[in-house]
mmCIF file of C-alpha atoms in Angstrom:
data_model
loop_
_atom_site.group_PDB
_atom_site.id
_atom_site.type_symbol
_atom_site.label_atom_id
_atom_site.label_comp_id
_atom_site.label_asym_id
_atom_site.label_seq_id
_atom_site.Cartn_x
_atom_site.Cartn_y
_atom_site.Cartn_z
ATOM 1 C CA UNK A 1 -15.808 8.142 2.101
ATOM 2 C CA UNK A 2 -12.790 7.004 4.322
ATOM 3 C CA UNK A 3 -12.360 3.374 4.095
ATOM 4 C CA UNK A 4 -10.556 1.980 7.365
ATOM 5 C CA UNK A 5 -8.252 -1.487 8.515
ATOM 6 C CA UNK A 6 -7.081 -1.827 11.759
ATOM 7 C CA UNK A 7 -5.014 -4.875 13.410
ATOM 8 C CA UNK A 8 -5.034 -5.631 17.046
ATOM 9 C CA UNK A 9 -2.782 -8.003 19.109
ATOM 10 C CA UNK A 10 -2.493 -8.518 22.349
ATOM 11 C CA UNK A 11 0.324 -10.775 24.425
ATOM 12 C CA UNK A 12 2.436 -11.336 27.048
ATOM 13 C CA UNK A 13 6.105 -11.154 26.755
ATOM 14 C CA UNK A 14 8.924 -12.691 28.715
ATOM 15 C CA UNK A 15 10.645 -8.934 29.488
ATOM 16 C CA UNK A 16 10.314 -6.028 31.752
ATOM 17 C CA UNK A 17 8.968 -2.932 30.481
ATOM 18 C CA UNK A 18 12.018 -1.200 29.673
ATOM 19 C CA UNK A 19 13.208 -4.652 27.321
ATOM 20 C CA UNK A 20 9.896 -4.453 25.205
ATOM 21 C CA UNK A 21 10.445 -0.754 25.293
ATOM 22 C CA UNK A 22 14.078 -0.966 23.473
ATOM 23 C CA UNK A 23 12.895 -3.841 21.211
ATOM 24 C CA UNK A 24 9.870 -2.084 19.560
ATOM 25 C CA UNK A 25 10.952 2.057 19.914
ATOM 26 C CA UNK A 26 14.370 1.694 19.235
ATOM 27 C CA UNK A 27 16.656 1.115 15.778
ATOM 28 C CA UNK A 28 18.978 -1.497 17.897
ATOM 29 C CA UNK A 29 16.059 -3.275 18.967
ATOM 30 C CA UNK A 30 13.899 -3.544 15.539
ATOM 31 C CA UNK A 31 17.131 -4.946 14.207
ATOM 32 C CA UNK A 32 16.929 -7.989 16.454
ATOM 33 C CA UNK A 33 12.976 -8.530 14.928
ATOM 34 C CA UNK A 34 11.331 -6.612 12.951
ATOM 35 C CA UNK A 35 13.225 -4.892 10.221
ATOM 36 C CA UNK A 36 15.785 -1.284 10.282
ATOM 37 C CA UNK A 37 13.578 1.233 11.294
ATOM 38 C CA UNK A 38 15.573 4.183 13.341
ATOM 39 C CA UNK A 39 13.606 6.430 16.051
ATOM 40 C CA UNK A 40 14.113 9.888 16.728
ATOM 41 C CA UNK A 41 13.322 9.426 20.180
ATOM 42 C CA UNK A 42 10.465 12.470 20.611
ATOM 43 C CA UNK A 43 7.243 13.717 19.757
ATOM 44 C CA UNK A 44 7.696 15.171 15.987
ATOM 45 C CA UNK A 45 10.911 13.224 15.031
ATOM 46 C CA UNK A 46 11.584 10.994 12.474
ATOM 47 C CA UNK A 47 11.251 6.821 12.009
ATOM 48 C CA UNK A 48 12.368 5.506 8.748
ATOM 49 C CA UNK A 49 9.549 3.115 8.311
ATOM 50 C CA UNK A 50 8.349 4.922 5.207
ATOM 51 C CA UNK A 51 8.017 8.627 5.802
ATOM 52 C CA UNK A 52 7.181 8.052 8.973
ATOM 53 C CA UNK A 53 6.416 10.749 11.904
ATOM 54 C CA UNK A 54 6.701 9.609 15.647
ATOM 55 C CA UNK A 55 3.402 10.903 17.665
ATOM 56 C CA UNK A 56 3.706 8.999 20.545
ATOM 57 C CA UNK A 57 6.445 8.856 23.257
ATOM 58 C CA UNK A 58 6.192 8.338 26.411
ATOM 59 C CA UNK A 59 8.827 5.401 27.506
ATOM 60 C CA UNK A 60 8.878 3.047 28.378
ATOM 61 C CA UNK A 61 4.541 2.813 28.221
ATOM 62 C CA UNK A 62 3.339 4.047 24.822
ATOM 63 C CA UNK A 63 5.479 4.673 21.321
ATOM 64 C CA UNK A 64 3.399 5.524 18.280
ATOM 65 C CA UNK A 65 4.504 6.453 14.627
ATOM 66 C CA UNK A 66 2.178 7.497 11.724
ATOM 67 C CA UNK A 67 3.420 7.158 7.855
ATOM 68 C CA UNK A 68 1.522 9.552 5.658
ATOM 69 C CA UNK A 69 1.124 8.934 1.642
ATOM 70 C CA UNK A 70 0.164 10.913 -1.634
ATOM 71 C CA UNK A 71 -3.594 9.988 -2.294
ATOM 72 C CA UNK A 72 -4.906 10.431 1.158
ATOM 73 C CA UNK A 73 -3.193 7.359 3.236
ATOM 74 C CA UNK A 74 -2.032 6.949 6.432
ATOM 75 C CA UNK A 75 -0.965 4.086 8.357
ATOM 76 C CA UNK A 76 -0.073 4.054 12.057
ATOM 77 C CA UNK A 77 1.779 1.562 14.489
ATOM 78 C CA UNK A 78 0.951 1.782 17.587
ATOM 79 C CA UNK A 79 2.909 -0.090 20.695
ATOM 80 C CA UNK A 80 1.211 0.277 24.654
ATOM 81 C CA UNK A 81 3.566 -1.594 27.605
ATOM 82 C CA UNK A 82 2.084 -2.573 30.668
ATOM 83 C CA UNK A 83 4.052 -4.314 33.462
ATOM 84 C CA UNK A 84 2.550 -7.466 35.267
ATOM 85 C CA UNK A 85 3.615 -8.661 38.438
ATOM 86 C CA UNK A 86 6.116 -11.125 38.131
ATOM 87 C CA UNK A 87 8.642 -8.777 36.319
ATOM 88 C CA UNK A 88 7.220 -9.658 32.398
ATOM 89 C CA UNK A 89 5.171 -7.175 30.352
ATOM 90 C CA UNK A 90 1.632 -7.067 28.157
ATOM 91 C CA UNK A 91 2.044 -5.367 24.938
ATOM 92 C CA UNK A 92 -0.681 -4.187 22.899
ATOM 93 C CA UNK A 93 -0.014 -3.364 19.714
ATOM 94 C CA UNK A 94 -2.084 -1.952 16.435
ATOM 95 C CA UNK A 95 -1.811 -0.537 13.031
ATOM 96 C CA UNK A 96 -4.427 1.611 11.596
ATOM 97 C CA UNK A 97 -4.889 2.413 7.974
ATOM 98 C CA UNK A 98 -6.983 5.127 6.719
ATOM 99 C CA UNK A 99 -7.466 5.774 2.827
ATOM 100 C CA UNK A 100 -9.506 8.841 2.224
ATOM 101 C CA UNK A 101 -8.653 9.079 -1.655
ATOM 102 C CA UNK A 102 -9.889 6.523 -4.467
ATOM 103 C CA UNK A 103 -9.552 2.942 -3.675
ATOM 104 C CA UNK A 104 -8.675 1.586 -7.309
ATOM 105 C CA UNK A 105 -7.408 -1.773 -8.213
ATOM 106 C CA UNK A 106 -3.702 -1.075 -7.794
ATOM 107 C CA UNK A 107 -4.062 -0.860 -4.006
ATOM 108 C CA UNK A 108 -5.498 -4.221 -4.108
ATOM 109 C CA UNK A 109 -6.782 -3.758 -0.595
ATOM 110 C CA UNK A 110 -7.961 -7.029 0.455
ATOM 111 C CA UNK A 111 -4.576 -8.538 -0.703
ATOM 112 C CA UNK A 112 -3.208 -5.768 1.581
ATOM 113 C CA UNK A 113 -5.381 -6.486 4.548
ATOM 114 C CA UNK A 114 -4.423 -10.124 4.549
ATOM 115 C CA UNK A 115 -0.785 -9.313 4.507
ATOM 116 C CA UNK A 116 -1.237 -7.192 7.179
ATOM 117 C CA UNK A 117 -2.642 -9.464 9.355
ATOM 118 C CA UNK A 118 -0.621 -12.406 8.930
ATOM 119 C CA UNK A 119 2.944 -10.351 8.865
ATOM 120 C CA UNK A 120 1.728 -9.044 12.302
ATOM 121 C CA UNK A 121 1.861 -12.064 13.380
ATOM 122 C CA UNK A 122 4.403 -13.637 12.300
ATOM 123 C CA UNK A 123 6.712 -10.763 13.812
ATOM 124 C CA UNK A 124 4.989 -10.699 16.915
ATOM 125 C CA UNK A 125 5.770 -14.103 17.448
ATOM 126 C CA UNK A 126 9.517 -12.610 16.224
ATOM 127 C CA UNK A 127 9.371 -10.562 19.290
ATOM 128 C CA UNK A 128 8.520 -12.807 21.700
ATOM 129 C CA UNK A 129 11.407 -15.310 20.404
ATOM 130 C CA UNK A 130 14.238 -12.322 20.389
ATOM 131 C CA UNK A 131 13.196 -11.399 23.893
ATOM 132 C CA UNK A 132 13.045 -14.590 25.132
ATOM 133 C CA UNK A 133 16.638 -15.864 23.260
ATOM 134 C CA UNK A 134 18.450 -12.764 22.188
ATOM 135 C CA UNK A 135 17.234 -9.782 24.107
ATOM 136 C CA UNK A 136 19.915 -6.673 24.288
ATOM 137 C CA UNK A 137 22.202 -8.603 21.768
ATOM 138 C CA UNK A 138 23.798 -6.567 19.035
ATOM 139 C CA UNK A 139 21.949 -7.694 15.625
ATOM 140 C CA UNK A 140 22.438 -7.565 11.928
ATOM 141 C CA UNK A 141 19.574 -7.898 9.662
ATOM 142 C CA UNK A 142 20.189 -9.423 6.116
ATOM 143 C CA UNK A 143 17.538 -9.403 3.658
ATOM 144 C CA UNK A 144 17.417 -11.103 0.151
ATOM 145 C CA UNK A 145 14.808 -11.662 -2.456
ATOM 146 C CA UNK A 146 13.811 -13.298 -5.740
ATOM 147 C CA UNK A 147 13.773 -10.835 -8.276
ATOM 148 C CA UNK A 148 10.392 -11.368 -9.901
ATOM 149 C CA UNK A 149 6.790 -12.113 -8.184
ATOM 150 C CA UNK A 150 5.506 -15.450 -7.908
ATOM 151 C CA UNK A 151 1.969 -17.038 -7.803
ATOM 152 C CA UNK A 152 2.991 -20.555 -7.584
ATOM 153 C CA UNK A 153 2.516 -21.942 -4.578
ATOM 154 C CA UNK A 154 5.112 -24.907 -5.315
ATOM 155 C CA UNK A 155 7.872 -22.242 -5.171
ATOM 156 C CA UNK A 156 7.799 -21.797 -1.783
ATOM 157 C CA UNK A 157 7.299 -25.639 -1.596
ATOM 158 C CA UNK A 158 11.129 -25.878 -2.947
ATOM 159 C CA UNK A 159 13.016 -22.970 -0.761
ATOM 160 C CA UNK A 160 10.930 -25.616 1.765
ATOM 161 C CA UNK A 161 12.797 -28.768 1.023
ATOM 162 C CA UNK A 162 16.349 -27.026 0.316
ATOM 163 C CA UNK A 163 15.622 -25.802 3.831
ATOM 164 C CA UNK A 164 15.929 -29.846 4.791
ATOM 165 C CA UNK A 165 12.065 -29.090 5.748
ATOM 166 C CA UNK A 166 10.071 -32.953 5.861
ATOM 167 C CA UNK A 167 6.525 -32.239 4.837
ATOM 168 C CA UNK A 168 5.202 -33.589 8.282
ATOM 169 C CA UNK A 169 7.704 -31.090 10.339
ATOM 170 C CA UNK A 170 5.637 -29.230 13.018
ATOM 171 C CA UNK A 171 7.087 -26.587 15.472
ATOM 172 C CA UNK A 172 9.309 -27.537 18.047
ATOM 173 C CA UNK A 173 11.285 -29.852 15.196
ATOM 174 C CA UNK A 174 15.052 -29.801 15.364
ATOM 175 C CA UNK A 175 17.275 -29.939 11.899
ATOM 176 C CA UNK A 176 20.454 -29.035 10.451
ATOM 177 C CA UNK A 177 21.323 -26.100 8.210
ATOM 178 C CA UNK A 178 23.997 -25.288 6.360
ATOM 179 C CA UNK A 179 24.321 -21.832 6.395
ATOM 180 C CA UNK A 180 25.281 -19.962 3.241
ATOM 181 C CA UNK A 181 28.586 -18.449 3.554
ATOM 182 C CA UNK A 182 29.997 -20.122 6.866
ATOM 183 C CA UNK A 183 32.421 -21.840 6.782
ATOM 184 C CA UNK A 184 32.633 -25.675 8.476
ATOM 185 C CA UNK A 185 29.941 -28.115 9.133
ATOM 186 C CA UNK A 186 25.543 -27.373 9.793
ATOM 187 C CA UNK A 187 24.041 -25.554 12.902
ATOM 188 C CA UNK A 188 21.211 -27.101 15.011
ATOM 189 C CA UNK A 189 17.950 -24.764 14.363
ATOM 190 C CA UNK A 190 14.846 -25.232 15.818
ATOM 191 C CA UNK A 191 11.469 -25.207 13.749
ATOM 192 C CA UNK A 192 9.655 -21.656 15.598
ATOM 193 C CA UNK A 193 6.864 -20.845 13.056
ATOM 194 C CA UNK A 194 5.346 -23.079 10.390
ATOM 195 C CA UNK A 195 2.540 -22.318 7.905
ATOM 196 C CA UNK A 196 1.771 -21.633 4.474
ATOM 197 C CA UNK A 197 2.742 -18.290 4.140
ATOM 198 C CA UNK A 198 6.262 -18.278 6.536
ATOM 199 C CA UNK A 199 8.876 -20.095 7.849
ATOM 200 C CA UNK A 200 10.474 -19.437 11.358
ATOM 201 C CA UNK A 201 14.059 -21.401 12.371
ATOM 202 C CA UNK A 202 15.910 -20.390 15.394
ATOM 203 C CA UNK A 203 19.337 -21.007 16.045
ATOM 204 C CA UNK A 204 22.295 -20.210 18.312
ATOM 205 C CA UNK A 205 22.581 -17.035 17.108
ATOM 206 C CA UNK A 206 20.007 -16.236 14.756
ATOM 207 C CA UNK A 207 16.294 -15.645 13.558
ATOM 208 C CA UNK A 208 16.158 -17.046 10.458
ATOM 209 C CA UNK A 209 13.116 -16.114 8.165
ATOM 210 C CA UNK A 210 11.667 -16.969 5.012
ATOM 211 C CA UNK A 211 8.234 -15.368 3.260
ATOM 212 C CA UNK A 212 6.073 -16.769 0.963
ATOM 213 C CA UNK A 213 5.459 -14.240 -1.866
ATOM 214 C CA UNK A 214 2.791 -16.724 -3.998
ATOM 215 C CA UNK A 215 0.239 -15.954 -1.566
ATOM 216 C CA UNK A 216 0.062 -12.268 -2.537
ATOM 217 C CA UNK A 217 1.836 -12.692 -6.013
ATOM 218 C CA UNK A 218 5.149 -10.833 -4.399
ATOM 219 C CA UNK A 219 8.354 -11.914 -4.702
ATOM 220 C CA UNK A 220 9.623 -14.894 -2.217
ATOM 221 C CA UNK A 221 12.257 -13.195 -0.048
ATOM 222 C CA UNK A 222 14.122 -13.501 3.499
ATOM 223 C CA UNK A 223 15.078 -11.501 6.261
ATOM 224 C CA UNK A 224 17.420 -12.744 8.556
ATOM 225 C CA UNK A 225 18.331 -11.250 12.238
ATOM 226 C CA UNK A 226 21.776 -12.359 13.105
ATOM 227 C CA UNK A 227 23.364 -12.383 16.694
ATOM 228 C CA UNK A 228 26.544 -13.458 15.876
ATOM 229 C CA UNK A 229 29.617 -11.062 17.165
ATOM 230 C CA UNK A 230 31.510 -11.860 13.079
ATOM 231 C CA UNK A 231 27.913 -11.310 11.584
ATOM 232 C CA UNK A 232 28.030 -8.894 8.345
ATOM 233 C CA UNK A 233 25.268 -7.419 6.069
ATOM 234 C CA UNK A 234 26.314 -7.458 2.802
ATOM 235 C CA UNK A 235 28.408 -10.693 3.448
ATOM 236 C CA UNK A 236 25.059 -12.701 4.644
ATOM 237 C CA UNK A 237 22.669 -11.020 2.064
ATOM 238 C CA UNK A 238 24.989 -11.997 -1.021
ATOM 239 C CA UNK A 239 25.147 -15.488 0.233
ATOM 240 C CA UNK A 240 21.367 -15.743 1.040
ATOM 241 C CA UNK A 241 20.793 -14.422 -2.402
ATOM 242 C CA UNK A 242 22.645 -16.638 -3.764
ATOM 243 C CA UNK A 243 21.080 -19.790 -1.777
ATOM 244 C CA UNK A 244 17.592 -17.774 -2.551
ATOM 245 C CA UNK A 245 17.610 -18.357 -6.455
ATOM 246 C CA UNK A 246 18.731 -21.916 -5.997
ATOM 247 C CA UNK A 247 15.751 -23.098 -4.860
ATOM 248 C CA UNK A 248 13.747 -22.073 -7.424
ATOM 249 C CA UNK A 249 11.399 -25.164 -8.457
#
């Protein structure tokens, strides 16, 4: 018997059409969010999230891609546009999993399920912040982790406080950070998500964010979208990595 998880969101985004359309179907624009995932822009082609197959293209409305796995899995992301009146857009997005094979302990499907949900959150917020801040700006995404799992919550506590995080900050809060790697003095970020699980910071020219791997006994990590015209991959990730396993608790 098929056993089934979808996710649903629906919101409304501060972009035409054609904007949401280049940030969600595009490699450019899943730089600037979400993570590198390049689009062979047609029915049948390619997207490098997984194995992944695109089955739905029709721009700039509805973009669709379907990742297929050994033991009868599939999983499908699914993006529909609509424009509103006063020039923004609704996006409805959804991702579909379908597991026809045996569901044994190692998929560890609720665990899954949860990530799921709270990940599409967290970078559907994402979206909304790089269309309303960065939208059309060249990106580079840098991504670091911990090398080893963790299922204590007080390490994510630490990366917290090295952050300069006060345990009564609440979205909206404005700090300093030192970025690893630049040279001279802190950068203003703002405080964009906060909860147990992530942490959002926005500043001049970046997304910065940081997940929680205790929750699902993963290993804490960070993936950074950076704006800035000097901004460099490997540069960024070795210094994040760096800063990463310093703030171990």
């Amino acid at each position: 018997m098929a056993r089934e998880f979808e996710v649903r969101r629906e919101q409304d985004l501060p972009a035409t059409p054609e904007q949401v359309w280049d940030a969600v179907a595009t490699g450019a624009g899943n730089l600037g969010w979400l993570y590198p995932m390049e689009v062979e822009p047609r029915v049948g082609g390619k997207a490098t999230r997984g194995d992944s197959t695109v089955v739905a293209w029709e721009p700039p409305r509805h973009f669709a891609v379907r990742a297929t796995q050994d033991g009868g899995f599939s999983n499908t992301l699914t993006y529909r546009i609509e424009p509103a009146d006063d020039g923004t857009s609704r996006l409805r997005m959804g991702i579909h999993w379908v597991h026809t094979g045996v569901v044994d302990d190692t998929w560890r499907w609720d665990a899954k399920s949860d990530a799921a949900e709270k990940h599409v959150d967290f970078y559907q917020h994402g979206l909304a912040e790089y269309l309303r801040h960065f939208a059309g700006r060249p990106a580079v995404y840098a991504r670091a982790q911990r090398p080893g799992p963790t299922d204590d919550p007080a390490d994510f506590a630490a990366l917290r406080r090295h952050l300069g995080l006060p345990e009564d900050a609440v979205v909206g809060d404005r700090l300093p950070l030192r970025v690893p790697g630049r040279d001279g003095g802190p950068e203003e970020v703002v405080v964009d998500w906060l909860s147990t699980d992530f942490v959002g910071l926005r500043g001049p020219d970046a997304l910065y964010r940081f997940f929680n791997g205790s929750t699902w006994n993963v290993p804490i990590w960070l993936g950074h979208h950076l704006f800035a015209e000097d901004a460099d991959e490997q540069t960024a990730a070795k210094a994040w990595t760096a800063w990463l396993n310093d703030t171990r608790a």
